[in-house]
mmCIF file of N, CA, C and O in Angstrom:
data_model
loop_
_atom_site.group_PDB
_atom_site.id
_atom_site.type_symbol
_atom_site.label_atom_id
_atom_site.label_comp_id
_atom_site.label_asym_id
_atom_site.label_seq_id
_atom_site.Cartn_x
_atom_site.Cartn_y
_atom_site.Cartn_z
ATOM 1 N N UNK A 1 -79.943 53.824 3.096
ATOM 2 C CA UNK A 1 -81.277 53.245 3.028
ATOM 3 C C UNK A 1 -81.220 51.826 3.585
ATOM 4 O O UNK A 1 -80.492 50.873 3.306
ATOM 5 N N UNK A 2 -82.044 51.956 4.312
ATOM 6 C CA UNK A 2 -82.670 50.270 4.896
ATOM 7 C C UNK A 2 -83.824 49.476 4.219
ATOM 8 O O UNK A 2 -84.767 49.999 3.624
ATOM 9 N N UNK A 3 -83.653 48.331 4.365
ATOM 10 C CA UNK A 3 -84.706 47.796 4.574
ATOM 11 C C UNK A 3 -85.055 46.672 5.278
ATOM 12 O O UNK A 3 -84.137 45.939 5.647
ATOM 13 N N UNK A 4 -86.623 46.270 5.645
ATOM 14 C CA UNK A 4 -86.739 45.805 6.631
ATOM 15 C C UNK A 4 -88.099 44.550 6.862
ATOM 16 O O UNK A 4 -89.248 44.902 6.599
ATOM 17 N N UNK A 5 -87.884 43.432 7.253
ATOM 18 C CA UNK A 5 -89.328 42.585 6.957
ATOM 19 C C UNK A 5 -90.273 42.600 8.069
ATOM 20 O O UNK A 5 -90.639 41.437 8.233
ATOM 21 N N UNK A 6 -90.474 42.875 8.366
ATOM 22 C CA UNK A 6 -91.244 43.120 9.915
ATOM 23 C C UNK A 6 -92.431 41.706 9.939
ATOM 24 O O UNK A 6 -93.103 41.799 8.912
ATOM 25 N N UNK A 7 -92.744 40.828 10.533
ATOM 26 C CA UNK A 7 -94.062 39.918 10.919
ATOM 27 C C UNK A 7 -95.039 40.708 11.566
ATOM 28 O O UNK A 7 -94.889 41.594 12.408
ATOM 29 N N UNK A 8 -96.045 40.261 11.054
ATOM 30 C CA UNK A 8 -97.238 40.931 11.842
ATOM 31 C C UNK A 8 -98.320 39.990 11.734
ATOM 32 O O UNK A 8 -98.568 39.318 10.732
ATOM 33 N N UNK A 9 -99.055 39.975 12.999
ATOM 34 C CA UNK A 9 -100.266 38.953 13.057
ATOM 35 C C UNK A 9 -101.556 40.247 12.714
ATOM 36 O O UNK A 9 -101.487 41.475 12.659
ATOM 37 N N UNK A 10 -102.180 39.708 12.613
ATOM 38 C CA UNK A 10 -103.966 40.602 13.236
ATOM 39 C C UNK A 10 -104.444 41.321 11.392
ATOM 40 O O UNK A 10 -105.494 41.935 11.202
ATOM 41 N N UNK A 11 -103.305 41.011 10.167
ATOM 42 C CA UNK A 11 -104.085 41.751 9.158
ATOM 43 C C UNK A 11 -104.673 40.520 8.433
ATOM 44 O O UNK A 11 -104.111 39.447 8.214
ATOM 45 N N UNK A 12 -106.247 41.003 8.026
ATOM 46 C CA UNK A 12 -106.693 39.651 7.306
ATOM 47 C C UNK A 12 -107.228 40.560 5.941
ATOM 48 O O UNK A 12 -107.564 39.881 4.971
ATOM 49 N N UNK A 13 -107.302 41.691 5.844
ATOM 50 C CA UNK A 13 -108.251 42.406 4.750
ATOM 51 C C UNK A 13 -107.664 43.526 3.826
ATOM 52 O O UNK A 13 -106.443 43.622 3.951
ATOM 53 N N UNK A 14 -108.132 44.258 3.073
ATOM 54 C CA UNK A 14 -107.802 45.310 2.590
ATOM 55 C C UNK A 14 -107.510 46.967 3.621
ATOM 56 O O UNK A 14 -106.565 47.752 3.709
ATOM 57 N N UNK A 15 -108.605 46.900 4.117
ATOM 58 C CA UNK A 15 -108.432 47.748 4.862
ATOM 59 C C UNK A 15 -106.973 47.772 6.037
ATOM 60 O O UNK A 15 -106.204 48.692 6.316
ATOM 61 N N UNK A 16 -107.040 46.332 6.525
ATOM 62 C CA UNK A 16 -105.860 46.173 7.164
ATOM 63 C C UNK A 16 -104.727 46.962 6.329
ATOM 64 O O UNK A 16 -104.024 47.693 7.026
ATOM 65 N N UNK A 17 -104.454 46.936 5.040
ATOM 66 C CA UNK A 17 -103.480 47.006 4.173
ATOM 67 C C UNK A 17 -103.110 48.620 4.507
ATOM 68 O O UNK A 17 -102.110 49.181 4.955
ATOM 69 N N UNK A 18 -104.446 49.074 4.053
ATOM 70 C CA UNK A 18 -104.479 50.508 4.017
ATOM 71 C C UNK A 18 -104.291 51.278 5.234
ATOM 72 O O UNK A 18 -103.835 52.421 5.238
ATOM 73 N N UNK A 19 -104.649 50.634 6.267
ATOM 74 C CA UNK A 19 -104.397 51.471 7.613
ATOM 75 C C UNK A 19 -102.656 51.475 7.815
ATOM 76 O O UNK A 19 -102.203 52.524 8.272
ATOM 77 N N UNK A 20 -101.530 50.217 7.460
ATOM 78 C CA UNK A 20 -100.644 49.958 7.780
ATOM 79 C C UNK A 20 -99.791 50.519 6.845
ATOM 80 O O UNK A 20 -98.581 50.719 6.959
ATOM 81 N N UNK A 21 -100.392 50.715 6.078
ATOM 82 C CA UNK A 21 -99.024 51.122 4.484
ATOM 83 C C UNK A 21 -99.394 52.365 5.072
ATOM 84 O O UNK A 21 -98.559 52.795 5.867
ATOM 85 N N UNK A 22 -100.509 53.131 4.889
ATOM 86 C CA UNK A 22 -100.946 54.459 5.314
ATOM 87 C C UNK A 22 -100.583 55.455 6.508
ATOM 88 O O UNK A 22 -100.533 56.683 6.570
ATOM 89 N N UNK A 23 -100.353 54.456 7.411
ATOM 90 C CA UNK A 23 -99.936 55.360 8.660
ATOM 91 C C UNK A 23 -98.300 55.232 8.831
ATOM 92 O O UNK A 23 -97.624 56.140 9.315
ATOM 93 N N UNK A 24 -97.726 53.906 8.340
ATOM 94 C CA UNK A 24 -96.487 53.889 8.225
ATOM 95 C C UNK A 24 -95.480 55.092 7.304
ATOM 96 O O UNK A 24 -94.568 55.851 7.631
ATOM 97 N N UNK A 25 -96.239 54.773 5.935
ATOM 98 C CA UNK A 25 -95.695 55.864 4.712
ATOM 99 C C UNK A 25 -95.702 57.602 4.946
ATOM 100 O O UNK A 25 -95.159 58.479 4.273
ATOM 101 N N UNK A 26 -96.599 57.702 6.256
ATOM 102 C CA UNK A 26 -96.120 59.107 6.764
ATOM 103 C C UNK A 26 -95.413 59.101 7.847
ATOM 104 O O UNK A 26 -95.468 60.188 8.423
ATOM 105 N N UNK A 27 -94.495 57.994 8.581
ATOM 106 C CA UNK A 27 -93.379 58.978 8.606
ATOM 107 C C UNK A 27 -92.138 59.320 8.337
ATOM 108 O O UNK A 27 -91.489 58.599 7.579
ATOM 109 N N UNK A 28 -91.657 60.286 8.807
ATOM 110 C CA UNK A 28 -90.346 60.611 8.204
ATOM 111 C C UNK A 28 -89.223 59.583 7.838
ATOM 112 O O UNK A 28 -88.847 58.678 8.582
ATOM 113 N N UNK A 29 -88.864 59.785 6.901
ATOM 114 C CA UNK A 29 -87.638 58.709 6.489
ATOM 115 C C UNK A 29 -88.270 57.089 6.112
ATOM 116 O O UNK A 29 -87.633 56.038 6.040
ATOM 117 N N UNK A 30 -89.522 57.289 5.940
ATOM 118 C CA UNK A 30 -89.861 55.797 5.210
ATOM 119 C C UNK A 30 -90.097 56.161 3.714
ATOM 120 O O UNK A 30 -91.027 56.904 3.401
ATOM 121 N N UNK A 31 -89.292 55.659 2.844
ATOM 122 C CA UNK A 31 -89.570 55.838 1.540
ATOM 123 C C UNK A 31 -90.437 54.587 0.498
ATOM 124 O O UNK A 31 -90.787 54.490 -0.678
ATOM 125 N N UNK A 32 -90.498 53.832 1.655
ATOM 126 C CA UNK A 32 -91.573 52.915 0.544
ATOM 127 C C UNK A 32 -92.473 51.689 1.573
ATOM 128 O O UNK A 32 -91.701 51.201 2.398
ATOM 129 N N UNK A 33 -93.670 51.217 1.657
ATOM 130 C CA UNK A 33 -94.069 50.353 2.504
ATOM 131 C C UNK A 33 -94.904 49.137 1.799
ATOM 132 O O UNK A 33 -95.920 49.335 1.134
ATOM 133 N N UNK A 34 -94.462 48.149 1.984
ATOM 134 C CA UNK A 34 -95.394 47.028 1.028
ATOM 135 C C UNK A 34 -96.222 46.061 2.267
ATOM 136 O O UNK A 34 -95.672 45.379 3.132
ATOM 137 N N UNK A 35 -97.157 46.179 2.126
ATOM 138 C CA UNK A 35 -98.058 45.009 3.021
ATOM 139 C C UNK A 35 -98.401 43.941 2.216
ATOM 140 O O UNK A 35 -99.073 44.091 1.196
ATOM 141 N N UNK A 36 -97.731 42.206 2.839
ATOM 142 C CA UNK A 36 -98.088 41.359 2.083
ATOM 143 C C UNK A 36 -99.002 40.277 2.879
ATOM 144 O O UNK A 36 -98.342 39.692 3.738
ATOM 145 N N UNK A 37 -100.001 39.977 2.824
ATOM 146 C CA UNK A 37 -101.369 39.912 3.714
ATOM 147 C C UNK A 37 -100.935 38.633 3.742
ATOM 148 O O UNK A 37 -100.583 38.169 4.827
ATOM 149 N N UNK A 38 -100.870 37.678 2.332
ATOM 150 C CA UNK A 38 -100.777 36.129 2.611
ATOM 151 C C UNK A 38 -99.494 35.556 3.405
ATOM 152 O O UNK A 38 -99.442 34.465 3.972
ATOM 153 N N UNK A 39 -98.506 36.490 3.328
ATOM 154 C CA UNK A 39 -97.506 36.274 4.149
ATOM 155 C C UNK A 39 -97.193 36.689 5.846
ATOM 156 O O UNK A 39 -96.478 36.221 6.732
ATOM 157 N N UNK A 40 -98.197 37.876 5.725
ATOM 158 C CA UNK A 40 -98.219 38.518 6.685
ATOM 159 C C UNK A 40 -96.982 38.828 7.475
ATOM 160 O O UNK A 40 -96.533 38.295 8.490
ATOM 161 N N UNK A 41 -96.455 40.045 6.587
ATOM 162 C CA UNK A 41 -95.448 40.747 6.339
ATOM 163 C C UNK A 41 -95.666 42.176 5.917
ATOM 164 O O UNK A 41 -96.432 42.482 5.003
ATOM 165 N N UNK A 42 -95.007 42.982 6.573
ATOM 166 C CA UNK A 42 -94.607 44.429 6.077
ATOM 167 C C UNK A 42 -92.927 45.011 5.891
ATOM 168 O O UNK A 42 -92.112 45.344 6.752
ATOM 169 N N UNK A 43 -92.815 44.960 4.229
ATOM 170 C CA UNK A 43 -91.536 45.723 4.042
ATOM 171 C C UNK A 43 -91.432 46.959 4.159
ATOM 172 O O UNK A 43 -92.438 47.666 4.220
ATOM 173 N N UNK A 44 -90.357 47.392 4.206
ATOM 174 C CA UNK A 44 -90.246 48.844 4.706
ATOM 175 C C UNK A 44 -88.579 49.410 4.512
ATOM 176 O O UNK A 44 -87.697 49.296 5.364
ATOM 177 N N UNK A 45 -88.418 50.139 2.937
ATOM 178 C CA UNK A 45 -87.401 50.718 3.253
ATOM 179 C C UNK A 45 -87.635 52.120 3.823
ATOM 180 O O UNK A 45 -88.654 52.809 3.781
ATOM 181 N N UNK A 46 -86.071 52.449 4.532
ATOM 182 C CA UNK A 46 -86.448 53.502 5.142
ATOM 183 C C UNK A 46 -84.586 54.154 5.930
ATOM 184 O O UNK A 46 -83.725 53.387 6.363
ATOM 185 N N UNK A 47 -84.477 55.656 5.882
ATOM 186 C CA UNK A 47 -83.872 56.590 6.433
ATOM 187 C C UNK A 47 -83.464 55.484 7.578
ATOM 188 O O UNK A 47 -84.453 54.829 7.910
ATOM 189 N N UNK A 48 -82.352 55.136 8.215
ATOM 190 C CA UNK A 48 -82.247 54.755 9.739
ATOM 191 C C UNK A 48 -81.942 55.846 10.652
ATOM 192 O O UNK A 48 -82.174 55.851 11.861
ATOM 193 N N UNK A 49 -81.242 57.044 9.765
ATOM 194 C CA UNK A 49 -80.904 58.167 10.325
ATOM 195 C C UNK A 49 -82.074 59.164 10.650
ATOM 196 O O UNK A 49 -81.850 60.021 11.505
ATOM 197 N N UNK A 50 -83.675 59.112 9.856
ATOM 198 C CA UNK A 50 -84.403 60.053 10.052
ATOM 199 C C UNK A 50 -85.534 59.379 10.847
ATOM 200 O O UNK A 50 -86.267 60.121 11.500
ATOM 201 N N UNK A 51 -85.831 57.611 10.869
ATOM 202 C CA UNK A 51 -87.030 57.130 11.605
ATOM 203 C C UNK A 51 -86.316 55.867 12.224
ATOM 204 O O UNK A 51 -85.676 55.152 11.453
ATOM 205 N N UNK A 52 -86.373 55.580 13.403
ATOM 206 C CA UNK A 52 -85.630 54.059 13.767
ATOM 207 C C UNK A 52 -86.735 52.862 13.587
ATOM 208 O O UNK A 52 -87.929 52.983 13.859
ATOM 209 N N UNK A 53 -86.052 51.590 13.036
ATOM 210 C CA UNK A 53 -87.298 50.272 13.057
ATOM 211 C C UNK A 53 -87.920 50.085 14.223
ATOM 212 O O UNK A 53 -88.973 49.531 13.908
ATOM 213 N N UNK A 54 -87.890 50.266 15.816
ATOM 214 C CA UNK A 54 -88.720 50.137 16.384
ATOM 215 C C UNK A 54 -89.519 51.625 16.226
ATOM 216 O O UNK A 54 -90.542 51.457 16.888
ATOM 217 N N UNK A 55 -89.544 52.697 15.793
ATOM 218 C CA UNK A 55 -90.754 53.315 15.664
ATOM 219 C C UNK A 55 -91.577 52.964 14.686
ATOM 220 O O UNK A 55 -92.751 53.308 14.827
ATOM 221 N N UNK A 56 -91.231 52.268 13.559
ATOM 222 C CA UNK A 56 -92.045 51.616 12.400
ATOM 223 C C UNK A 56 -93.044 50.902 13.043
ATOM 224 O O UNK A 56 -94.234 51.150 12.851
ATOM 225 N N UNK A 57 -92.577 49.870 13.931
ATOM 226 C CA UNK A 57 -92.852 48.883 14.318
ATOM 227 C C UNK A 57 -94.147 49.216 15.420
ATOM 228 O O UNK A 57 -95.260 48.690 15.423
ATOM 229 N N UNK A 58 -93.527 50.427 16.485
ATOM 230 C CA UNK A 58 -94.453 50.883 17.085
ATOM 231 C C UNK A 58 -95.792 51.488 16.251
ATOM 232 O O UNK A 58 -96.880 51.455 16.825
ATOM 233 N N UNK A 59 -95.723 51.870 15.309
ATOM 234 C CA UNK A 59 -96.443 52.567 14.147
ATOM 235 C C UNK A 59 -97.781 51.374 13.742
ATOM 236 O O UNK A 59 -98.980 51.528 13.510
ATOM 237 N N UNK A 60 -96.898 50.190 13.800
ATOM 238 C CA UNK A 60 -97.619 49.589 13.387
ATOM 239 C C UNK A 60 -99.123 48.524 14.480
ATOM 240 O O UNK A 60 -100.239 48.012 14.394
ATOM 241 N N UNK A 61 -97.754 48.850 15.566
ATOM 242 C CA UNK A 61 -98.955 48.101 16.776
ATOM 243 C C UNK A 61 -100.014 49.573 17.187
ATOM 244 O O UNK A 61 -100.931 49.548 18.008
ATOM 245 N N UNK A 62 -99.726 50.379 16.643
ATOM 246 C CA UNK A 62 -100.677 51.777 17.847
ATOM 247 C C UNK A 62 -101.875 51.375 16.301
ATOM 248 O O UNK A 62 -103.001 51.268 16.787
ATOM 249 N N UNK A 63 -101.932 51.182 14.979
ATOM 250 C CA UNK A 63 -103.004 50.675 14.131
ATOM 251 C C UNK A 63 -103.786 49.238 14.945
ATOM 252 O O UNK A 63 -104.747 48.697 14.397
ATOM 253 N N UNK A 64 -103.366 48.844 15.980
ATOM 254 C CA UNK A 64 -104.095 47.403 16.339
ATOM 255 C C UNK A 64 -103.093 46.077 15.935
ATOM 256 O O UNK A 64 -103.338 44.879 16.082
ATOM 257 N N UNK A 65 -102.529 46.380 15.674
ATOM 258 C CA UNK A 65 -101.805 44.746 14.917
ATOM 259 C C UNK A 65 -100.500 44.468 15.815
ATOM 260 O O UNK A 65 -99.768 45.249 16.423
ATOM 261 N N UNK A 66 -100.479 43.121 15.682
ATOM 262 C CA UNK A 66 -99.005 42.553 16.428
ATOM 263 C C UNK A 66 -98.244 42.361 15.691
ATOM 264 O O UNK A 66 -98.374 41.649 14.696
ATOM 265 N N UNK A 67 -96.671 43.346 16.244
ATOM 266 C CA UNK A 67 -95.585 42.293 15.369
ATOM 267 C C UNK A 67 -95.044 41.673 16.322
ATOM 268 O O UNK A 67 -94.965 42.038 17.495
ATOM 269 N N UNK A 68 -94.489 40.305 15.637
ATOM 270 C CA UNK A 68 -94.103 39.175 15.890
ATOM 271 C C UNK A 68 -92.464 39.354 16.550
ATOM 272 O O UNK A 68 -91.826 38.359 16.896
#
């Protein structure tokens, strides 16, 4: 198990939260996703063997948002 802090610009809201925990937490080999808005940060443990961090990451820019 990994884990991982990822930066991200572009979330200011709830919904932001929900699109990013939401589309992240399905896929394979992520077992947990925390979006922290005031920090603007997404943790992410996760499988390295079943999902790699740049697909997280990609996961997270195809929702609209930049990581850093």
């Amino acid at each position: 198990m990994e884990k991982a802090t990822i930066q991200v610009k572009g979330m200011s809201c709830n919904h932001c939260v929900s699109a990013v925990e939401g589309s992240v937490a399905k896929l394979d080999g992520v077992r947990s996703v925390e979006v922290n808005l005031a920090e603007g940060t997404v943790v992410v443990d996760f499988e390295a063997n079943s999902v790699s961090l740049h697909s997280i990451k990609e996961e997270i820019e195809d929702q609209g948002y930049d990581v850093v």
